[in-house]
XYZ file of C-alpha atoms in Angstrom:
718
model
C -77.152 -14.477 22.806
C -79.961 -13.910 20.352
C -79.968 -14.613 16.636
C -78.937 -11.080 15.666
C -75.913 -11.119 17.953
C -74.938 -14.579 16.722
C -75.213 -13.398 13.125
C -73.096 -10.350 13.929
C -70.347 -12.505 15.522
C -70.311 -14.851 12.516
C -70.069 -11.883 10.190
C -67.044 -10.458 12.080
C -65.376 -13.869 12.166
C -65.816 -14.226 8.416
C -64.191 -10.824 7.855
C -61.223 -11.796 10.003
C -60.776 -15.048 8.091
C -60.901 -13.165 4.800
C -58.291 -10.658 5.952
C -56.071 -13.495 7.207
C -56.251 -15.286 3.878
C -55.447 -12.054 2.039
C -52.425 -11.398 4.248
C -51.351 -15.019 3.901
C -51.522 -14.839 0.137
C -49.605 -11.573 0.108
C -46.998 -13.008 2.479
C -46.539 -16.029 0.241
C -46.521 -14.067 -2.981
C -42.799 -14.983 -3.383
C -41.539 -18.396 -4.447
C -40.165 -21.141 -2.161
C -37.783 -24.116 -2.476
C -39.583 -27.279 -1.385
C -37.113 -30.097 -2.084
C -33.696 -30.868 -3.596
C -32.578 -34.298 -4.806
C -29.849 -35.763 -7.016
C -30.000 -38.549 -9.582
C -28.189 -39.943 -12.615
C -29.948 -39.928 -15.999
C -28.265 -41.532 -18.996
C -24.865 -41.212 -17.356
C -25.376 -37.522 -16.515
C -25.731 -36.368 -12.914
C -28.854 -34.232 -12.439
C -29.798 -32.035 -9.490
C -33.551 -31.343 -9.299
C -34.712 -28.283 -7.362
C -38.490 -28.300 -6.786
C -40.092 -24.890 -6.247
C -43.575 -23.850 -5.232
C -44.221 -21.980 -8.484
C -42.479 -22.256 -11.855
C -39.405 -20.055 -12.287
C -39.509 -17.326 -14.897
C -35.811 -17.725 -15.681
C -32.898 -19.784 -14.380
C -31.262 -18.214 -11.313
C -27.833 -16.632 -11.378
C -25.047 -19.070 -10.641
C -21.282 -19.127 -10.364
C -18.574 -21.777 -10.187
C -15.778 -21.887 -7.584
C -12.678 -23.911 -8.447
C -11.236 -24.487 -4.972
C -13.117 -25.700 -3.063
C -15.113 -27.167 -5.923
C -18.686 -25.916 -5.750
C -21.551 -24.421 -7.739
C -23.880 -21.819 -6.179
C -27.276 -20.469 -7.312
C -29.054 -17.401 -5.916
C -32.880 -17.501 -5.850
C -34.288 -13.976 -5.497
C -37.581 -13.485 -3.560
C -37.491 -17.144 -2.602
C -37.697 -18.769 0.805
C -36.525 -22.214 1.845
C -38.899 -24.936 2.972
C -36.228 -27.625 2.952
C -36.254 -29.433 6.328
C -32.465 -29.401 6.623
C -29.903 -26.870 5.490
C -27.315 -29.527 4.595
C -28.092 -32.754 2.724
C -25.845 -35.547 1.570
C -25.422 -36.000 -2.169
C -25.432 -39.201 -4.132
C -22.529 -41.335 -5.205
C -21.612 -39.024 -8.069
C -19.740 -35.732 -8.152
C -22.080 -34.007 -5.652
C -20.816 -34.521 -2.076
C -23.521 -32.487 -0.322
C -26.163 -29.833 -0.892
C -26.650 -26.729 1.270
C -29.650 -24.405 1.234
C -29.211 -21.127 3.124
C -31.822 -18.388 3.437
C -30.934 -14.746 4.125
C -33.935 -12.426 4.142
C -35.957 -12.942 0.982
C -33.052 -14.575 -0.859
C -32.054 -18.270 -0.804
C -28.728 -19.712 -1.945
C -28.332 -23.298 -3.158
C -24.749 -24.597 -2.851
C -23.611 -27.810 -4.535
C -20.412 -29.095 -2.909
C -18.572 -31.167 -5.538
C -15.819 -33.722 -5.583
C -14.245 -32.063 -8.616
C -14.942 -28.747 -10.332
C -17.053 -28.970 -13.476
C -19.454 -26.996 -15.641
C -23.233 -27.154 -15.753
C -26.349 -26.488 -17.764
C -29.792 -25.519 -16.468
C -33.329 -26.252 -17.674
C -36.746 -25.312 -16.297
C -39.274 -28.141 -16.364
C -42.583 -27.213 -14.731
C -42.042 -26.424 -11.038
C -38.535 -27.875 -11.134
C -35.129 -26.500 -12.012
C -32.868 -29.168 -13.516
C -29.092 -28.699 -13.177
C -27.117 -31.007 -15.473
C -23.508 -31.453 -14.320
C -20.962 -32.064 -17.018
C -18.876 -35.207 -16.618
C -15.348 -34.761 -15.305
C -12.264 -36.627 -16.390
C -10.624 -38.566 -13.658
C -7.134 -37.304 -12.757
C -6.391 -40.182 -10.473
C -3.049 -41.864 -11.045
C -2.771 -45.616 -11.045
C -0.736 -46.963 -8.168
C 0.210 -50.149 -9.950
C 3.962 -50.679 -10.256
C 3.764 -51.364 -13.956
C 1.749 -48.251 -14.969
C 3.382 -44.904 -15.633
C 2.178 -41.819 -13.789
C 0.391 -39.435 -16.110
C -0.100 -35.799 -15.286
C -3.431 -34.328 -16.268
C -3.444 -30.655 -17.102
C -6.586 -28.689 -17.683
C -6.889 -27.579 -21.319
C -7.579 -24.007 -22.234
C -11.288 -23.865 -23.072
C -12.316 -20.300 -22.234
C -11.218 -16.948 -23.618
C -11.355 -13.774 -21.532
C -12.927 -11.276 -23.925
C -12.842 -8.081 -21.880
C -11.975 -6.683 -18.417
C -13.847 -3.605 -17.174
C -13.963 -1.632 -13.931
C -16.800 0.624 -12.759
C -17.862 2.510 -9.668
C -21.086 1.477 -7.996
C -23.067 2.762 -5.016
C -21.402 2.637 -1.657
C -18.963 3.636 -3.035
C -17.798 0.232 -4.239
C -15.530 -0.923 -7.034
C -17.008 -3.411 -9.481
C -14.672 -5.577 -11.595
C -16.454 -7.179 -14.557
C -14.875 -9.947 -16.619
C -16.516 -11.020 -19.883
C -15.883 -14.663 -20.792
C -16.406 -16.501 -24.049
C -18.454 -19.118 -22.183
C -19.444 -20.091 -18.644
C -17.213 -23.170 -18.357
C -14.210 -21.593 -16.629
C -13.664 -22.507 -12.989
C -13.179 -19.527 -10.672
C -11.015 -19.488 -7.548
C -11.094 -16.465 -5.209
C -8.685 -16.118 -2.298
C -7.179 -13.387 -0.188
C -3.391 -13.140 -0.392
C -2.013 -10.592 2.057
C -3.805 -7.306 1.419
C -4.841 -8.340 -2.097
C -7.565 -10.436 -3.696
C -6.470 -13.098 -6.193
C -9.011 -14.297 -8.768
C -7.986 -17.210 -11.009
C -9.856 -18.586 -14.016
C -8.780 -22.182 -14.637
C -8.542 -23.330 -18.231
C -8.684 -19.795 -19.608
C -6.511 -17.617 -21.841
C -5.945 -13.856 -21.796
C -5.200 -11.886 -24.985
C -1.980 -9.878 -25.102
C -3.882 -6.590 -25.181
C -5.536 -7.332 -21.806
C -2.304 -8.322 -20.023
C -1.686 -5.067 -18.232
C -1.801 -3.216 -14.942
C -4.757 -0.894 -14.350
C -4.547 2.070 -11.968
C -8.131 2.736 -10.807
C -7.362 4.855 -7.742
C -9.049 7.896 -9.363
C -12.475 6.196 -9.154
C -12.640 6.848 -5.398
C -13.232 3.196 -4.393
C -11.207 0.929 -2.106
C -9.646 -0.707 -5.210
C -6.324 0.863 -6.193
C -4.784 -1.382 -8.853
C -5.744 -4.420 -10.955
C -3.062 -6.662 -12.484
C -4.101 -9.077 -15.227
C -1.648 -11.802 -16.302
C -1.509 -15.213 -17.955
C -0.041 -17.878 -15.644
C 0.186 -21.218 -17.399
C -3.334 -22.272 -18.345
C -4.857 -19.841 -15.837
C -5.808 -16.185 -16.020
C -4.851 -14.425 -12.787
C -6.310 -11.121 -11.624
C -4.695 -9.463 -8.592
C -6.936 -6.781 -7.056
C -5.232 -4.512 -4.498
C -7.630 -2.514 -2.276
C -6.786 -0.157 0.609
C -8.173 0.262 4.113
C -10.850 -2.002 5.590
C -12.899 -3.727 2.906
C -15.087 -6.690 2.121
C -15.931 -8.354 -1.154
C -18.648 -10.358 -2.908
C -18.603 -12.189 -6.212
C -21.081 -13.833 -8.553
C -21.235 -15.104 -12.108
C -24.143 -14.694 -14.488
C -23.764 -16.694 -17.702
C -20.602 -15.330 -19.355
C -20.062 -12.419 -16.977
C -18.123 -12.634 -13.713
C -18.516 -9.737 -11.255
C -16.297 -8.995 -8.244
C -17.441 -6.146 -6.011
C -15.183 -4.632 -3.339
C -16.703 -2.169 -0.867
C -15.541 -0.332 2.218
C -16.108 -2.152 5.503
C -17.880 0.103 7.943
C -17.010 -0.802 11.549
C -19.476 -0.122 14.347
C -17.472 0.333 17.590
C -20.518 -0.558 19.683
C -20.618 -4.130 18.348
C -18.311 -6.999 19.112
C -17.897 -8.040 15.488
C -14.510 -6.528 14.697
C -12.479 -9.650 15.338
C -10.903 -11.187 12.241
C -11.717 -14.667 11.077
C -15.374 -14.721 12.178
C -17.887 -15.134 9.379
C -20.828 -16.942 10.995
C -24.392 -15.715 11.088
C -24.949 -13.132 13.822
C -26.917 -13.872 16.947
C -27.721 -12.290 20.318
C -27.439 -14.079 23.698
C -28.548 -12.814 27.120
C -28.375 -15.418 29.893
C -27.937 -15.310 33.637
C -26.178 -18.248 35.280
C -26.878 -20.725 32.497
C -25.157 -24.089 32.324
C -22.434 -24.397 29.719
C -24.026 -27.562 28.328
C -27.344 -25.764 27.794
C -25.599 -22.818 26.175
C -23.772 -25.135 23.771
C -27.112 -26.731 22.898
C -28.511 -23.281 22.031
C -25.635 -22.700 19.589
C -26.103 -26.201 18.146
C -29.793 -25.484 17.460
C -28.901 -22.156 15.852
C -26.132 -23.481 13.576
C -27.513 -26.980 12.832
C -24.100 -28.372 13.835
C -23.819 -31.547 15.871
C -22.049 -30.675 19.147
C -20.683 -33.520 21.276
C -19.828 -32.457 24.831
C -17.435 -34.348 27.096
C -18.633 -35.509 30.515
C -15.993 -33.331 32.159
C -17.622 -30.155 30.832
C -19.530 -28.485 33.651
C -20.201 -25.108 35.275
C -22.398 -22.112 34.617
C -21.932 -18.884 32.741
C -23.465 -15.436 32.551
C -23.108 -13.552 29.296
C -24.726 -10.886 27.152
C -23.848 -10.765 23.461
C -25.563 -8.702 20.792
C -25.080 -9.053 17.022
C -22.085 -11.351 17.353
C -21.142 -14.054 14.809
C -21.954 -17.446 16.245
C -18.381 -18.736 15.782
C -17.081 -15.767 17.792
C -19.693 -16.415 20.512
C -18.612 -20.066 20.666
C -14.972 -19.010 20.927
C -15.822 -16.659 23.834
C -17.677 -19.418 25.701
C -14.845 -21.926 25.268
C -12.143 -19.473 26.347
C -14.019 -18.433 29.487
C -14.181 -22.070 30.684
C -10.788 -23.269 29.444
C -12.356 -25.532 26.858
C -11.303 -26.491 23.368
C -12.997 -27.932 20.322
C -12.199 -30.159 17.394
C -14.316 -29.968 14.242
C -14.813 -32.881 11.899
C -17.312 -32.267 9.124
C -20.468 -30.953 10.787
C -19.603 -32.468 14.190
C -17.931 -30.368 16.903
C -16.333 -32.053 19.915
C -16.076 -29.845 23.036
C -13.840 -30.870 25.949
C -11.184 -29.392 28.265
C -7.893 -28.563 26.573
C -5.948 -31.107 28.623
C -8.369 -33.866 27.702
C -8.168 -33.001 23.996
C -4.374 -32.896 24.104
C -4.224 -36.287 25.871
C -6.618 -37.766 23.324
C -4.617 -36.440 20.375
C -1.405 -37.740 21.921
C -2.954 -41.161 22.287
C -4.121 -41.080 18.671
C -0.652 -40.123 17.446
C 0.981 -42.895 19.472
C -1.517 -45.361 18.091
C -0.773 -44.139 14.571
C 2.949 -44.631 15.135
C 2.340 -48.160 16.398
C 0.238 -48.925 13.351
C 3.006 -47.588 11.056
C 5.530 -49.847 12.760
C 3.328 -52.895 12.224
C 1.816 -52.024 8.838
C 3.134 -54.168 5.957
C 5.466 -52.517 3.460
C 4.730 -52.090 -0.258
C 6.881 -51.150 -3.209
C 5.795 -48.672 -5.849
C 7.534 -47.462 -8.995
C 7.336 -43.794 -9.937
C 8.192 -42.742 -13.487
C 9.478 -39.177 -13.464
C 8.992 -36.896 -16.448
C 10.929 -33.691 -15.843
C 12.746 -34.076 -12.547
C 15.862 -36.238 -12.216
C 15.453 -39.381 -10.160
C 18.800 -39.042 -8.264
C 17.913 -35.474 -7.231
C 14.497 -36.509 -5.932
C 16.023 -39.467 -4.104
C 18.531 -37.148 -2.419
C 15.717 -34.858 -1.345
C 13.670 -37.771 0.032
C 16.601 -39.168 2.011
C 17.748 -35.810 3.347
C 17.158 -35.991 7.111
C 14.955 -33.466 8.835
C 16.664 -33.703 12.219
C 20.221 -34.331 13.323
C 21.435 -37.821 14.109
C 22.273 -38.426 17.734
C 22.704 -41.176 20.312
C 20.198 -42.995 22.421
C 20.472 -43.507 26.175
C 22.262 -46.790 25.531
C 24.900 -45.065 23.405
C 23.681 -46.522 20.131
C 23.590 -44.373 17.031
C 20.175 -42.952 16.286
C 19.265 -42.656 12.577
C 17.947 -39.282 11.487
C 14.317 -39.359 10.415
C 13.579 -38.527 6.802
C 10.828 -36.064 5.998
C 9.158 -38.146 3.259
C 9.909 -41.710 4.274
C 8.921 -43.522 7.416
C 11.493 -45.120 9.704
C 11.220 -48.341 7.704
C 11.038 -46.705 4.285
C 13.615 -47.024 1.567
C 14.126 -45.438 -1.853
C 16.426 -46.080 -4.803
C 16.822 -44.369 -8.172
C 17.551 -45.662 -11.663
C 19.187 -42.835 -13.679
C 18.954 -44.766 -16.952
C 15.145 -45.000 -16.921
C 14.620 -41.997 -14.574
C 12.510 -44.072 -12.170
C 12.141 -44.122 -8.407
C 11.624 -47.352 -6.474
C 10.033 -46.594 -3.096
C 9.326 -49.166 -0.395
C 7.174 -47.896 2.480
C 3.771 -48.146 4.143
C 0.754 -47.325 1.901
C -0.033 -43.983 3.575
C 3.490 -42.679 2.951
C 3.339 -43.931 -0.642
C 0.187 -41.894 -1.200
C 1.848 -38.804 0.268
C 4.894 -39.289 -1.944
C 2.672 -39.742 -4.984
C 0.845 -36.489 -4.264
C 4.128 -34.660 -3.694
C 5.670 -35.917 -6.928
C 2.583 -34.805 -8.840
C 3.303 -31.223 -7.710
C 7.078 -31.085 -8.161
C 7.510 -33.267 -11.262
C 6.279 -30.585 -13.640
C 7.785 -28.737 -16.566
C 9.871 -25.731 -15.613
C 8.847 -22.477 -17.278
C 11.382 -21.044 -19.693
C 12.514 -17.486 -20.337
C 14.127 -15.928 -23.407
C 16.488 -13.060 -22.525
C 17.536 -10.696 -25.296
C 20.203 -8.074 -24.648
C 21.158 -5.119 -26.858
C 24.515 -3.508 -26.198
C 24.853 -0.264 -28.185
C 28.230 1.515 -28.463
C 28.226 4.919 -30.152
C 31.322 6.994 -30.897
C 31.750 10.597 -32.100
C 35.197 12.044 -32.881
C 36.388 15.469 -34.079
C 39.936 16.684 -34.848
C 41.438 19.960 -36.083
C 45.093 20.910 -36.769
C 46.680 24.128 -38.157
C 50.417 24.535 -38.850
C 52.915 26.672 -40.740
C 56.367 26.358 -42.373
C 58.498 29.481 -43.014
C 61.817 29.276 -44.833
C 64.200 31.113 -47.220
C 67.576 31.069 -49.024
C 70.338 33.489 -50.254
C 71.859 32.144 -53.484
C 74.068 35.125 -54.460
C 77.241 33.647 -53.054
C 76.663 30.372 -54.851
C 75.945 32.075 -58.171
C 79.053 34.273 -58.178
C 77.802 37.278 -56.297
C 78.366 38.578 -52.816
C 76.719 36.478 -50.225
C 74.999 37.948 -47.222
C 74.678 41.578 -46.150
C 77.355 44.208 -45.440
C 77.940 45.166 -41.822
C 80.724 47.680 -42.465
C 83.961 47.584 -44.418
C 84.550 44.277 -45.968
C 82.582 42.336 -43.326
C 79.387 40.679 -44.313
C 76.792 38.503 -42.510
C 74.822 35.589 -43.931
C 71.355 34.574 -42.609
C 69.832 31.097 -42.731
C 67.593 28.636 -40.942
C 70.451 26.300 -39.939
C 74.246 26.168 -39.677
C 74.530 24.118 -42.850
C 72.288 26.501 -44.752
C 74.355 29.529 -43.675
C 77.576 27.761 -44.617
C 76.239 26.698 -47.970
C 74.835 30.148 -48.811
C 78.343 31.733 -48.737
C 79.483 29.554 -51.652
C 82.965 29.109 -50.250
C 82.481 25.481 -49.514
C 81.240 24.434 -52.879
C 77.763 23.705 -51.588
C 74.736 23.270 -53.824
C 71.754 25.548 -54.023
C 69.551 22.983 -52.336
C 71.861 22.957 -49.363
C 71.318 26.695 -48.908
C 67.552 26.185 -48.522
C 66.349 26.140 -44.896
C 63.248 26.599 -42.708
C 63.124 29.321 -40.123
C 59.817 27.951 -38.708
C 58.866 24.282 -39.105
C 55.545 23.676 -37.237
C 53.447 21.608 -39.665
C 49.894 20.393 -38.971
C 49.470 16.859 -37.633
C 47.558 14.215 -39.537
C 44.005 13.482 -38.200
C 42.479 10.101 -38.790
C 45.400 9.059 -41.026
C 44.771 11.854 -43.564
C 47.300 14.512 -44.540
C 46.577 18.196 -44.053
C 45.789 20.582 -46.866
C 48.701 22.889 -47.830
C 49.051 26.408 -49.288
C 52.468 27.888 -50.107
C 53.873 31.136 -51.570
C 57.386 32.475 -52.317
C 58.789 36.003 -52.189
C 61.885 36.489 -54.449
C 63.834 39.164 -56.364
C 63.932 39.348 -60.175
C 67.202 37.505 -60.347
C 65.849 34.835 -57.989
C 68.973 35.003 -55.865
C 67.094 35.618 -52.633
C 63.955 33.589 -51.657
C 61.391 33.721 -48.793
C 58.974 30.671 -48.611
C 55.717 30.371 -46.620
C 53.535 27.196 -46.341
C 50.273 27.075 -44.395
C 48.721 23.656 -43.472
C 45.207 22.979 -42.146
C 43.351 19.787 -41.319
C 39.866 18.985 -39.916
C 38.276 15.497 -39.535
C 35.002 14.203 -38.079
C 33.824 10.591 -37.547
C 30.769 8.787 -36.129
C 30.201 5.091 -35.537
C 27.738 2.684 -33.888
C 28.316 -0.900 -32.811
C 25.293 -3.037 -31.771
C 25.775 -6.385 -30.047
C 22.675 -8.514 -29.464
C 23.292 -11.711 -27.481
C 20.205 -13.865 -26.890
C 19.755 -17.005 -24.820
C 17.080 -19.373 -23.519
C 17.054 -20.745 -19.978
C 14.693 -22.234 -17.421
C 13.255 -20.540 -14.371
C 15.921 -20.013 -11.651
C 18.647 -21.641 -13.788
C 21.835 -19.679 -14.550
C 22.687 -19.303 -18.242
C 25.823 -18.010 -19.933
C 26.663 -16.976 -23.487
C 29.944 -15.423 -24.610
C 31.849 -14.617 -27.789
C 35.341 -13.233 -28.156
C 39.059 -13.917 -28.331
C 41.546 -15.706 -26.103
C 44.684 -13.550 -25.907
C 47.925 -15.381 -25.094
C 50.502 -13.993 -22.661
C 53.625 -15.289 -20.967
C 53.638 -16.305 -17.299
C 56.795 -16.921 -15.300
C 56.808 -20.047 -13.157
C 59.372 -22.214 -11.417
C 59.562 -24.406 -14.512
C 60.194 -21.436 -16.750
C 57.898 -19.265 -18.874
C 54.553 -20.768 -19.778
C 51.765 -19.600 -22.043
C 48.434 -18.541 -20.567
C 45.311 -17.045 -22.102
C 43.103 -14.132 -21.147
C 39.594 -13.757 -22.530
C 38.380 -10.630 -24.265
C 34.744 -11.508 -24.843
C 31.188 -10.288 -25.054
C 29.499 -12.162 -22.181
C 25.910 -12.321 -20.916
C 25.275 -14.242 -17.696
C 21.731 -14.214 -16.310
C 19.590 -16.047 -13.746
C 15.829 -15.396 -14.166
C 13.137 -15.901 -11.526
C 9.461 -15.770 -12.464
C 7.264 -14.197 -9.776
C 3.673 -15.345 -9.085
C 2.274 -12.174 -10.703
C 4.088 -12.829 -13.997
C 7.045 -10.494 -13.552
C 10.683 -11.575 -13.961
C 13.552 -10.947 -11.535
C 16.894 -10.948 -13.382
C 20.352 -11.379 -11.867
C 22.554 -9.993 -14.647
C 26.260 -9.820 -15.366
C 27.277 -8.304 -18.723
C 30.833 -7.848 -20.010
C 31.947 -6.052 -23.200
C 35.701 -6.487 -23.665
C 37.913 -5.394 -26.523
C 41.596 -5.684 -27.409
C 43.517 -2.614 -26.290
C 47.073 -1.376 -26.560
C 49.838 -3.883 -27.287
C 52.596 -3.758 -24.704
C 55.894 -5.607 -24.451
C 54.436 -7.673 -21.649
C 51.312 -8.522 -23.612
C 48.063 -7.056 -24.865
C 45.900 -4.793 -22.755
C 42.153 -5.505 -22.523
C 39.559 -2.738 -22.437
C 36.716 -3.901 -20.172
C 33.180 -2.600 -19.715
C 30.949 -4.526 -17.292
C 27.538 -4.296 -15.596
C 26.406 -6.468 -12.670
C 22.933 -5.784 -11.273
C 19.471 -7.123 -10.426
C 16.299 -5.863 -12.073
C 12.546 -6.595 -12.040
C 11.005 -6.495 -15.525
C 7.509 -7.137 -16.830
C 7.006 -10.019 -19.216
C 7.950 -8.700 -22.668
C 9.041 -5.335 -21.300
C 12.355 -3.592 -21.999
C 14.531 -1.931 -19.405
C 17.755 0.062 -19.802
C 20.183 -1.139 -17.187
C 22.703 1.680 -17.495
C 25.318 3.277 -19.666
C 28.955 4.321 -19.722
C 29.694 7.721 -21.292
C 33.227 8.906 -22.000
C 34.275 12.288 -23.364
C 37.904 13.186 -24.116
C 39.069 16.614 -25.307
C 42.751 17.408 -25.962
C 44.245 20.725 -27.190
C 47.922 21.395 -27.946
C 49.863 24.422 -29.228
C 53.460 24.738 -30.485
C 55.041 28.152 -31.199
C 58.224 30.125 -31.518
C 58.962 32.096 -28.347
C 58.195 35.821 -28.547
C 57.319 35.680 -32.223
C 54.408 33.322 -31.596
C 52.919 35.775 -29.096
C 52.738 38.678 -31.561
C 49.185 39.681 -32.552
C 48.084 38.424 -35.940
C 51.616 37.876 -37.200
C 52.186 35.374 -34.379
C 49.976 32.853 -36.163
C 52.798 32.383 -38.666
C 55.015 31.097 -35.858
C 52.722 28.587 -34.126
C 50.887 25.257 -34.655
C 47.541 24.319 -32.986
C 45.875 20.863 -32.628
C 42.413 19.945 -31.192
C 41.000 16.411 -30.689
C 37.538 15.560 -29.211
C 36.388 11.926 -28.734
C 33.016 10.839 -27.295
C 31.924 7.213 -26.649
C 28.786 5.867 -24.989
C 27.592 2.328 -24.174
C 23.914 1.512 -23.419
C 22.533 -1.870 -22.336
C 18.893 -2.875 -22.982
C 17.332 -6.112 -21.632
C 14.052 -7.716 -22.821
C 12.856 -10.956 -21.142
C 9.925 -13.032 -22.418
C 8.229 -15.996 -20.748
C 7.624 -18.814 -23.163
C 4.105 -20.216 -23.115
C 3.318 -23.909 -23.354
C 2.305 -23.486 -26.996
C 5.580 -21.723 -27.830
C 7.633 -24.432 -26.186
C 5.719 -27.155 -28.042
C 6.274 -25.471 -31.397
């Protein structure tokens, strides 16, 4: 090689090195996480994230309440941390995970207890300052009262919005007053439940949203206040997946349709690991487990009894599903503890667990007993004692014929409990592990019961109408009484007298010395009936001769009445959740009862009664078991007084603060009567003078309205 050729080779090599450096710089144009460490500065726990280049702005982060964790997403950032999982210090941080997916890296802080945070950029480092948390541990000393710690309301939900994004996907956006609220996301059935701890929801935002018209998997969104939490229930349809993140004061939940590829073995539920592909021919199971351990960074411990080979081909399968396939094909099982996975045959694992349980039982039988005092706040000590001593199984006999004591669910075989109703304390003697379990259980059940105010409106409306028309027709012949000839000639000396009665005819002849008033009589006496206690209007006229010896009287009566009335009864009562309550008002009516000792006096109630048992559902609705009675005193009989009863017994589901009409009773009565003189009353037009007509129409209606309201903690305190 001469000098020119050597120079040419050096020139080409220099060009290649230049291109390599250019590509290297372009490949590393993004940022990278180099190290993560934790420390305590002035009593505040600080997490320092060192990056390759300074960050322009703090990354987006969100808080999860259960399990307690804080996550940050670094965009266009790779991870140069040697390990994905690192142990935290002695503070609130249990461990730190750094996961890279493409050009995005996620930093996860696993905490002992949920808390808030603040961020600060200092050179090439991101400082995360964790806010101190108040300890909710309860002292186990026998002379210290148990205190329940409830999270105060520190965050206000300002607005709830729903939009449609690309995909199509539904995006739920929640605006918060600050970023201190802990968020818990879980799947409950076919719905997603999002809870903001220590938050309050204004009354105007407590509603149900129907978003099915947006064309996304999300159908409905229910927002409710549950204690000191704000609960959002998102109900999608079909196959879906979700993602969530929080940026400052905005929380975003995105639900999108899950597209299933039938050519891939990733449709099994419960698998969420990172996907991998495996293609091996006759590989040992131990070697295959080592491949998965290297891929997942888990520590896999394999039993000596694990052996054999396996041939498999998997493509784009979650690693936890691939591990499940390998274990099932060889009859193996696994037990996971932290980041360590133990793999062994199922029989060996079962025998080992049995041995551990037997050893635990032996330790419980030899462990010294301790006594602890529990001060109850809301629950009654005798009731809790009865629940703790209620046996789980039935008592029987041993092989020797001795009585076998039933095992309690809370206490060990050597445990004992007693209650002091005066001080509402429990005295429990048992092994320390059972005492800790009892303490945790009491912390969940010894809480204030939510209360409900039930208001009922019973409306009774009445409408009555009555009409009556009658007539009176009469006359008199006074000629015989006044010295003339009575009656009318019928030939010769015979005469006939006419009157409305026998006495009137006899008196009109004048031969019996009768008075003029005795000769007066009514041919037709069909007066109008009184309506509503009022007398009918009357109009009368008389037809007589100039000497006033013969009279014909006519009286027409008419009456029409109309009445309307409304009675409103509004019983109201306060009761606890799932506790029956009763309120009634009325009269005890006495009546006589025959017995072997003679007649005795008994009482029957005629009352307005409201009996209700409320049940608050997890989504803030109220289930009501209702029984409503509206009695009144009826007709008085010789045997006693009749009682008019109207009752409703039903079950209803009502929103908090909503009003529902349970039902109504409508009665309509119409009665018509007519009295007339035969033949004469049937004559056209003139027949009206010989008849009486009455019409009565009565309408009554009862409606029942129920409005339940859940009392908040602030309302109860006031």
